[in-house]
Amino acid sequence: MGERNLHSKPFDEGTLVKLDLFRFYIREWLPVFISAKKIYWRTLNIYDFFAGPGQDINGIKGTPLIILEELKPYYDEIEKKQIIVNLYFNEYDVEKFQELESILFQKIAGLPIKVETDSLEFSESFSKKYGSLKGSDKANLLFFDQTGVKQINVTRFKTIISLPRTDFLFFISSSTVKRFVDHPGIAKHLKLNKKEVELTPYHKIHELVLQFYKSQVPKEKEYYLAPFSIKKNAGLYGIIFGSNNVLGIEKFLNSAWRIDSERGTANFDIDNDNILPGQIDLFTGEVQKPKKIEVFEENLKSKIKNGTLKSDKDIYLYTIDNGMKISISRNIVNLLIKEAVMKKEKFDLSNKVCKKNAWITKVTLQ
Ligand SMILES: C[S@@+](CC[C@H](N)C(=O)[O-])C[C@H]1O[C@@H](n2cnc3c(N)ncnc32)[C@H](O)[C@@H]1O
């Protein structure tokens, strides 16, 4: 794929999708911590461990410059509220690192943020910064735009998910997993089931990779993970997002649905729905829906009807867990009320129902 030389030519479409997803997420993340009425987390750490030189050959912004651009509207608030914003950029390639530093340092003079840079091998850089991510007054956003698959191995993944108040996105070349599942260099880092990998079609491989990481989360731990599959040149890549907070995953899903308005999960027709925008279903006379949404709606209806989902909180979490938009579930709830399947109540399908001592409304079937 030539990721090492990614910046010596214009970013390709897949890279632009990845960067958009990152931008949309940081745009959702920043106000949660900076614009909150009460500031609980005084230190915000935004660390980019595979930073690149800052931009591509045409000056299209890479992750470091996207971070700066998204922070721009908040500088007054950061100063006024005395929030400490630490940015950290690591890039091991010396040439790219020098380019990054020269771009960064002319942009950050006088800004109310702290910027640290390193040119280290990732493992060294991660070990160096790990301690600074701990602490109850810190909120962390970590970006691991690795080349290939090896850096976010199982051990490192477990270390990352054990950090409090930490959201992360990592990039992974999922098709490498499919092609080289047996290769000792891959198997050493990610122990996927060979049979399952073989049975999974190429375009679904990133979702299988997500299931693998999900299986590594300790059973008792509340943790949220979501995928976004990216077709890029001849390969299948993806983002995996992780958060220990339900608001984090909701914000990631908002970002993903902004890019994929049909299914919220890929930059291509991952379920081979072959739907043309606005296409009418011949049988129902309605605009055709992607299979993923149809299946979700049917499952949601039957889980409400059979009493598996007992409250607005259950419905909210089921929606998030399935990577769906809240508006889809809201429509189903309204439909079931209209059909007199459930009693009309003030259901709150928002992350508020997950807060401590939140008011939970029970579903009453009629
Ligand atoms: C996919 S690019 C990152 C792109 C960057 N996030 C951007 O938006 O432009 C991956 C970068 O990580 C660097 N890199 C690859 N392996 C690394 C490692 N083991 N440690 C540190 N940097 C590494 C590469 O030189 C490359 O610039």
Short mmCIF file of C-alpha atoms and ligand atoms in Angstrom, two decimals:
data_model
loop_
_atom_site.label_atom_id
_atom_site.label_comp_id
_atom_site.label_asym_id
_atom_site.label_seq_id
_atom_site.Cartn_x
_atom_site.Cartn_y
_atom_site.Cartn_z
CA MET A 1 0.00 0.00 0.00
CA GLY A 2 3.00 2.26 0.40
CA GLU A 3 1.72 3.83 3.65
CA ARG A 4 5.27 4.87 4.47
CA ASN A 5 5.18 7.16 1.46
CA LEU A 6 1.61 8.21 2.01
CA HIS A 7 2.54 11.87 2.17
CA SER A 8 4.71 12.09 -0.94
CA LYS A 9 1.55 11.94 -3.08
CA PRO A 10 -1.99 13.30 -2.62
CA PHE A 11 -4.01 11.47 0.04
CA ASP A 12 -6.24 8.84 -1.60
CA GLU A 13 -10.00 8.63 -1.02
CA GLY A 14 -9.74 6.03 1.75
CA THR A 15 -7.26 8.19 3.65
CA LEU A 16 -9.56 11.18 3.29
CA VAL A 17 -12.44 9.15 4.75
CA LYS A 18 -10.25 8.15 7.69
CA LEU A 19 -9.27 11.78 8.25
CA ASP A 20 -12.90 12.94 8.03
CA LEU A 21 -13.93 10.38 10.62
CA PHE A 22 -11.16 11.56 12.91
CA ARG A 23 -12.10 15.20 12.35
CA PHE A 24 -15.80 14.60 13.01
CA TYR A 25 -14.98 12.70 16.17
CA ILE A 26 -12.63 15.30 17.64
CA ARG A 27 -15.26 17.92 16.77
CA GLU A 28 -17.75 16.00 18.94
CA TRP A 29 -15.19 15.27 21.68
CA LEU A 30 -13.82 18.76 22.36
CA PRO A 31 -17.02 20.51 23.50
CA VAL A 32 -17.86 17.67 25.92
CA PHE A 33 -14.82 18.64 27.96
CA ILE A 34 -14.26 22.30 27.11
CA SER A 35 -17.80 23.66 26.91
CA ALA A 36 -19.23 21.75 29.87
CA LYS A 37 -20.80 24.01 32.55
CA LYS A 38 -18.74 22.33 35.22
CA ILE A 39 -15.20 21.27 34.35
CA TYR A 40 -14.45 17.84 35.86
CA TRP A 41 -11.38 17.06 33.77
CA ARG A 42 -8.94 19.93 33.92
CA THR A 43 -6.30 18.27 31.74
CA LEU A 44 -7.05 17.16 28.20
CA ASN A 45 -4.46 14.99 26.49
CA ILE A 46 -4.70 14.56 22.74
CA TYR A 47 -1.95 12.24 21.58
CA ASP A 48 -1.22 11.31 17.98
CA PHE A 49 1.34 8.50 17.99
CA PHE A 50 1.74 8.13 14.20
CA ALA A 51 1.56 11.77 13.27
CA GLY A 52 3.14 11.92 9.78
CA PRO A 53 4.54 15.25 8.48
CA GLY A 54 1.31 17.19 9.05
CA GLN A 55 -0.04 17.30 5.50
CA ASP A 56 0.13 15.64 2.09
CA ILE A 57 1.98 16.92 -0.96
CA ASN A 58 -0.98 19.21 -1.84
CA GLY A 59 -1.21 20.70 1.63
CA ILE A 60 -4.28 18.63 2.62
CA LYS A 61 -4.22 18.48 6.39
CA GLY A 62 -3.23 15.29 8.19
CA THR A 63 -4.15 14.49 11.80
CA PRO A 64 -1.82 17.02 13.55
CA LEU A 65 -3.17 19.97 11.61
CA ILE A 66 -6.74 18.70 11.90
CA ILE A 67 -6.35 18.69 15.69
CA LEU A 68 -5.10 22.29 15.64
CA GLU A 69 -7.86 23.39 13.31
CA GLU A 70 -10.60 21.81 15.43
CA LEU A 71 -9.17 23.37 18.60
CA LYS A 72 -9.23 26.86 17.11
CA PRO A 73 -12.78 27.85 18.16
CA TYR A 74 -12.00 26.92 21.78
CA TYR A 75 -8.85 28.90 22.58
CA ASP A 76 -10.72 31.68 24.45
CA GLU A 77 -12.66 29.15 26.49
CA ILE A 78 -9.52 27.12 27.23
CA GLU A 79 -7.82 30.24 28.59
CA LYS A 80 -10.82 31.51 30.51
CA LYS A 81 -11.55 28.16 32.15
CA GLN A 82 -7.85 27.41 32.71
CA ILE A 83 -8.04 24.04 31.00
CA ILE A 84 -4.70 22.43 30.28
CA VAL A 85 -4.54 21.04 26.75
CA ASN A 86 -1.56 18.82 26.02
CA LEU A 87 -0.91 17.81 22.44
CA TYR A 88 1.63 15.14 21.70
CA PHE A 89 2.86 14.12 18.26
CA ASN A 90 5.20 11.26 17.49
CA GLU A 91 6.65 10.38 14.10
CA TYR A 92 9.68 8.09 13.78
CA ASP A 93 10.68 9.01 10.24
CA VAL A 94 13.23 11.81 10.69
CA GLU A 95 12.39 13.66 7.49
CA LYS A 96 8.66 13.63 8.20
CA PHE A 97 9.32 14.60 11.79
CA GLN A 98 11.33 17.65 10.77
CA GLU A 99 8.64 18.69 8.35
CA LEU A 100 6.01 18.27 11.06
CA GLU A 101 7.96 20.33 13.57
CA SER A 102 8.54 23.17 11.14
CA ILE A 103 4.82 23.33 10.25
CA LEU A 104 3.65 22.96 13.84
CA PHE A 105 5.89 25.45 15.52
CA GLN A 106 4.94 28.31 13.24
CA LYS A 107 1.26 27.62 13.98
CA ILE A 108 1.26 27.22 17.75
CA ALA A 109 3.12 30.32 18.92
CA GLY A 110 1.06 32.18 21.50
CA LEU A 111 -1.71 29.58 21.70
CA PRO A 112 -2.95 28.40 25.12
CA ILE A 113 -1.89 24.79 24.53
CA LYS A 114 1.19 22.72 25.27
CA VAL A 115 2.73 20.84 22.38
CA GLU A 116 5.34 18.11 22.69
CA THR A 117 6.88 16.19 19.81
CA ASP A 118 9.00 13.08 19.55
CA SER A 119 10.65 11.09 16.84
CA LEU A 120 10.53 7.68 18.46
CA GLU A 121 9.63 4.12 17.59
CA PHE A 122 5.97 3.80 18.67
CA SER A 123 6.55 1.35 21.54
CA GLU A 124 9.06 3.73 23.08
CA SER A 125 6.83 6.72 22.60
CA PHE A 126 3.82 4.92 24.11
CA SER A 127 5.80 3.77 27.16
CA LYS A 128 7.13 7.27 27.63
CA LYS A 129 3.69 8.91 27.60
CA TYR A 130 1.62 6.19 29.26
CA GLY A 131 2.06 7.53 32.82
CA SER A 132 0.82 10.97 31.79
CA LEU A 133 -2.55 9.50 30.77
CA LYS A 134 -3.43 8.33 34.26
CA GLY A 135 -5.21 10.50 36.78
CA SER A 136 -8.80 11.24 37.70
CA ASP A 137 -8.66 14.84 36.42
CA LYS A 138 -7.58 13.81 32.90
CA ALA A 139 -9.51 13.04 29.74
CA ASN A 140 -7.57 11.45 26.89
CA LEU A 141 -8.08 11.15 23.17
CA LEU A 142 -5.54 8.85 21.54
CA PHE A 143 -5.00 8.28 17.86
CA PHE A 144 -2.98 5.33 16.59
CA ASP A 145 -2.74 5.72 12.82
CA GLN A 146 -0.48 2.70 12.50
CA THR A 147 0.85 1.22 9.30
CA GLY A 148 -0.32 -2.42 9.09
CA VAL A 149 -1.68 -4.35 12.08
CA LYS A 150 1.04 -5.01 14.62
CA GLN A 151 1.27 -2.02 16.93
CA ILE A 152 -2.10 -2.38 18.62
CA ASN A 153 -1.49 -5.95 19.70
CA VAL A 154 -3.53 -7.65 22.41
CA THR A 155 -1.28 -6.55 25.27
CA ARG A 156 -1.28 -2.94 24.17
CA PHE A 157 -5.01 -2.99 23.51
CA LYS A 158 -5.62 -4.19 27.07
CA THR A 159 -3.33 -1.49 28.43
CA ILE A 160 -5.22 1.18 26.51
CA ILE A 161 -8.69 0.05 27.55
CA SER A 162 -7.63 -0.01 31.20
CA LEU A 163 -7.02 3.76 31.13
CA PRO A 164 -9.82 5.79 32.69
CA ARG A 165 -11.62 8.51 30.66
CA THR A 166 -9.86 7.54 27.47
CA ASP A 167 -11.27 7.41 23.96
CA PHE A 168 -9.16 6.07 21.14
CA LEU A 169 -9.23 5.42 17.44
CA PHE A 170 -6.86 3.09 15.74
CA PHE A 171 -6.37 2.28 12.12
CA ILE A 172 -5.79 -1.30 11.03
CA SER A 173 -5.09 -2.99 7.75
CA SER A 174 -7.75 -5.67 8.17
CA SER A 175 -7.13 -7.31 4.80
CA THR A 176 -3.58 -8.10 5.96
CA VAL A 177 -5.18 -10.19 8.70
CA LYS A 178 -7.16 -12.12 6.08
CA ARG A 179 -4.21 -12.67 3.79
CA PHE A 180 -1.66 -13.56 6.42
CA VAL A 181 -3.67 -15.09 9.27
CA ASP A 182 -1.14 -17.93 9.48
CA HIS A 183 1.95 -15.80 9.25
CA PRO A 184 3.86 -15.99 12.55
CA GLY A 185 4.48 -12.23 12.41
CA ILE A 186 0.70 -11.63 12.50
CA ALA A 187 -0.40 -14.59 14.63
CA LYS A 188 2.02 -13.48 17.35
CA HIS A 189 0.13 -10.18 17.71
CA LEU A 190 -3.48 -11.09 16.88
CA LYS A 191 -4.74 -14.60 17.56
CA LEU A 192 -7.73 -14.78 15.27
CA ASN A 193 -9.54 -18.04 14.57
CA LYS A 194 -8.18 -19.24 11.21
CA LYS A 195 -11.39 -21.00 10.14
CA GLU A 196 -13.48 -17.93 10.92
CA VAL A 197 -11.11 -15.71 8.97
CA GLU A 198 -11.30 -18.06 5.98
CA LEU A 199 -15.11 -18.10 6.09
CA THR A 200 -15.42 -14.33 6.36
CA PRO A 201 -15.74 -12.53 3.02
CA TYR A 202 -13.10 -9.95 2.34
CA HIS A 203 -15.43 -6.96 2.68
CA LYS A 204 -16.57 -8.12 6.15
CA ILE A 205 -13.11 -8.83 7.54
CA HIS A 206 -12.84 -5.57 9.47
CA GLU A 207 -16.03 -6.47 11.38
CA LEU A 208 -14.44 -9.81 12.31
CA VAL A 209 -11.33 -7.98 13.49
CA LEU A 210 -13.60 -5.87 15.72
CA GLN A 211 -15.16 -9.05 17.18
CA PHE A 212 -11.66 -10.27 17.99
CA TYR A 213 -10.83 -7.10 19.92
CA LYS A 214 -14.26 -7.26 21.63
CA SER A 215 -13.43 -10.76 22.82
CA GLN A 216 -10.32 -9.37 24.54
CA VAL A 217 -12.32 -7.02 26.79
CA PRO A 218 -12.71 -8.55 30.28
CA LYS A 219 -16.27 -9.86 30.73
CA GLU A 220 -17.12 -7.69 33.73
CA LYS A 221 -15.80 -4.48 32.14
CA GLU A 222 -18.16 -1.83 30.75
CA TYR A 223 -16.52 -0.96 27.46
CA TYR A 224 -17.71 0.13 24.03
CA LEU A 225 -16.08 -0.63 20.69
CA ALA A 226 -17.25 0.17 17.16
CA PRO A 227 -15.83 -0.37 13.67
CA PHE A 228 -15.73 1.63 10.48
CA SER A 229 -14.63 -0.26 7.35
CA ILE A 230 -12.69 1.57 4.67
CA LYS A 231 -12.04 0.36 1.13
CA LYS A 232 -8.81 1.95 0.05
CA ASN A 233 -7.18 1.11 -3.26
CA ALA A 234 -7.14 -2.72 -3.37
CA GLY A 235 -7.24 -3.17 0.40
CA LEU A 236 -9.78 -3.31 3.19
CA TYR A 237 -8.85 -1.22 6.20
CA GLY A 238 -10.71 0.15 9.08
CA ILE A 239 -10.97 2.23 12.17
CA ILE A 240 -11.69 0.73 15.53
CA PHE A 241 -13.03 3.12 18.08
CA GLY A 242 -13.03 2.45 21.81
CA SER A 243 -14.38 4.23 24.85
CA ASN A 244 -15.28 3.42 28.42
CA ASN A 245 -18.09 5.91 28.23
CA VAL A 246 -21.41 5.54 26.46
CA LEU A 247 -21.34 9.18 25.40
CA GLY A 248 -18.03 8.50 23.64
CA ILE A 249 -19.46 5.70 21.54
CA GLU A 250 -22.59 7.71 20.76
CA LYS A 251 -20.42 10.56 19.47
CA PHE A 252 -18.35 8.16 17.38
CA LEU A 253 -21.50 6.70 15.85
CA ASN A 254 -22.72 10.22 15.03
CA SER A 255 -19.43 10.77 13.19
CA ALA A 256 -19.66 7.43 11.37
CA TRP A 257 -23.27 8.09 10.28
CA ARG A 258 -22.19 11.47 8.90
CA ILE A 259 -19.91 9.62 6.51
CA ASP A 260 -22.13 6.62 5.77
CA SER A 261 -25.71 7.88 5.91
CA GLU A 262 -27.09 4.45 4.87
CA ARG A 263 -25.54 2.17 7.50
CA GLY A 264 -23.04 4.19 9.58
CA THR A 265 -20.31 1.65 9.16
CA ALA A 266 -18.31 1.81 5.91
CA ASN A 267 -17.28 3.94 2.95
CA PHE A 268 -18.85 1.37 0.58
CA ASP A 269 -21.99 -0.79 0.30
CA ILE A 270 -20.79 -3.32 2.89
CA ASP A 271 -23.97 -5.44 2.80
CA ASN A 272 -24.30 -5.44 -1.00
CA ASP A 273 -27.72 -3.76 -0.72
CA ASN A 274 -27.35 -2.17 -4.16
CA ILE A 275 -29.77 0.60 -3.25
CA LEU A 276 -29.87 3.70 -5.42
CA PRO A 277 -30.59 6.87 -3.40
CA GLY A 278 -34.35 7.34 -3.11
CA GLN A 279 -35.10 3.95 -4.75
CA ILE A 280 -38.69 2.81 -4.01
CA ASP A 281 -39.41 -0.74 -2.87
CA LEU A 282 -41.84 -2.30 -5.40
CA PHE A 283 -43.75 -4.18 -2.72
CA THR A 284 -44.07 -1.62 0.08
CA GLY A 285 -44.01 1.57 -2.00
CA GLU A 286 -41.54 3.00 0.54
CA VAL A 287 -37.96 4.18 0.05
CA GLN A 288 -35.79 1.05 0.21
CA LYS A 289 -33.90 0.50 3.43
CA PRO A 290 -30.52 -1.14 3.87
CA LYS A 291 -30.79 -4.74 5.16
CA LYS A 292 -28.89 -3.80 8.31
CA ILE A 293 -31.59 -1.31 9.28
CA GLU A 294 -34.47 -3.66 8.41
CA VAL A 295 -32.94 -6.44 10.52
CA PHE A 296 -32.29 -4.06 13.41
CA GLU A 297 -35.85 -2.71 13.34
CA GLU A 298 -37.35 -6.21 13.36
CA ASN A 299 -35.07 -7.33 16.22
CA LEU A 300 -35.85 -4.22 18.21
CA LYS A 301 -39.61 -4.72 17.79
CA SER A 302 -39.48 -8.35 18.86
CA LYS A 303 -37.18 -7.64 21.83
CA ILE A 304 -39.59 -4.98 23.07
CA LYS A 305 -42.61 -7.22 22.46
CA ASN A 306 -41.10 -10.24 24.21
CA GLY A 307 -39.96 -8.20 27.19
CA THR A 308 -36.18 -8.52 26.66
CA LEU A 309 -35.86 -4.72 26.47
CA LYS A 310 -37.65 -3.52 29.56
CA SER A 311 -36.94 0.21 29.71
CA ASP A 312 -35.82 3.26 27.77
CA LYS A 313 -32.28 2.58 29.03
CA ASP A 314 -32.36 -0.97 27.61
CA ILE A 315 -33.58 0.37 24.25
CA TYR A 316 -30.94 3.11 24.21
CA LEU A 317 -28.09 0.69 24.98
CA TYR A 318 -29.35 -1.89 22.48
CA THR A 319 -29.36 0.82 19.80
CA ILE A 320 -25.81 1.93 20.59
CA ASP A 321 -24.56 -1.63 20.84
CA ASN A 322 -25.85 -2.29 17.33
CA GLY A 323 -24.21 0.84 15.94
CA MET A 324 -27.58 2.37 15.10
CA LYS A 325 -28.89 5.92 15.13
CA ILE A 326 -31.18 6.82 18.02
CA SER A 327 -33.71 8.30 15.57
CA ILE A 328 -34.29 4.80 14.10
CA SER A 329 -35.23 3.40 17.52
CA ARG A 330 -37.32 6.44 18.35
CA ASN A 331 -39.40 5.83 15.22
CA ILE A 332 -39.93 2.19 16.18
CA VAL A 333 -40.96 3.13 19.72
CA ASN A 334 -43.44 5.67 18.33
CA LEU A 335 -44.80 3.07 15.93
CA LEU A 336 -45.31 0.52 18.71
CA ILE A 337 -47.09 3.17 20.78
CA LYS A 338 -49.29 4.02 17.80
CA GLU A 339 -50.08 0.34 17.29
CA ALA A 340 -50.98 0.13 21.02
CA VAL A 341 -48.24 -2.47 21.63
CA MET A 342 -46.67 -0.30 24.33
CA LYS A 343 -48.17 2.30 26.60
CA LYS A 344 -47.28 5.92 25.83
CA GLU A 345 -44.68 7.19 28.32
CA LYS A 346 -41.97 9.86 28.41
CA PHE A 347 -39.15 7.66 27.14
CA ASP A 348 -35.70 9.21 27.15
CA LEU A 349 -33.56 7.61 24.45
CA SER A 350 -30.41 9.55 25.25
CA ASN A 351 -27.19 8.92 27.15
CA LYS A 352 -28.78 10.69 30.16
CA VAL A 353 -30.40 7.38 31.10
CA CYS A 354 -26.92 5.95 31.76
CA LYS A 355 -26.01 8.59 34.34
CA LYS A 356 -25.90 7.74 38.01
CA ASN A 357 -29.35 8.00 39.63
CA ALA A 358 -30.97 8.66 36.23
CA TRP A 359 -34.73 8.36 35.91
CA ILE A 360 -35.47 5.14 34.00
CA THR A 361 -38.87 4.68 32.35
CA LYS A 362 -40.17 1.11 32.17
CA VAL A 363 -41.84 -0.29 29.06
CA THR A 364 -45.44 -1.32 29.73
CA LEU A 365 -46.80 -3.74 27.15
CA GLN A 366 -50.56 -3.61 26.48
C1 LIG B 1 -0.59 6.28 8.06
S1 LIG B 1 0.70 7.33 8.37
C2 LIG B 1 0.07 8.55 9.44
C3 LIG B 1 -0.61 9.63 8.84
C4 LIG B 1 -0.95 10.78 9.75
N1 LIG B 1 -1.76 10.39 10.86
C5 LIG B 1 -1.64 11.79 8.89
O1 LIG B 1 -2.81 12.07 9.10
O2 LIG B 1 -1.00 12.29 7.99
C6 LIG B 1 1.66 6.46 9.51
C7 LIG B 1 2.86 7.24 9.98
O3 LIG B 1 3.45 6.55 11.05
C8 LIG B 1 4.85 6.47 10.88
N2 LIG B 1 5.22 5.18 11.49
C9 LIG B 1 5.08 3.95 10.97
N3 LIG B 1 5.49 3.01 11.85
C10 LIG B 1 5.88 3.66 12.96
C11 LIG B 1 6.41 3.24 14.21
N4 LIG B 1 6.60 1.97 14.47
N5 LIG B 1 6.70 4.17 15.14
C12 LIG B 1 6.48 5.49 14.88
N6 LIG B 1 6.02 5.97 13.70
C13 LIG B 1 5.71 5.06 12.75
C14 LIG B 1 5.09 6.52 9.38
O4 LIG B 1 6.34 7.10 9.07
C15 LIG B 1 3.91 7.36 8.89
O5 LIG B 1 4.25 8.71 8.76
#
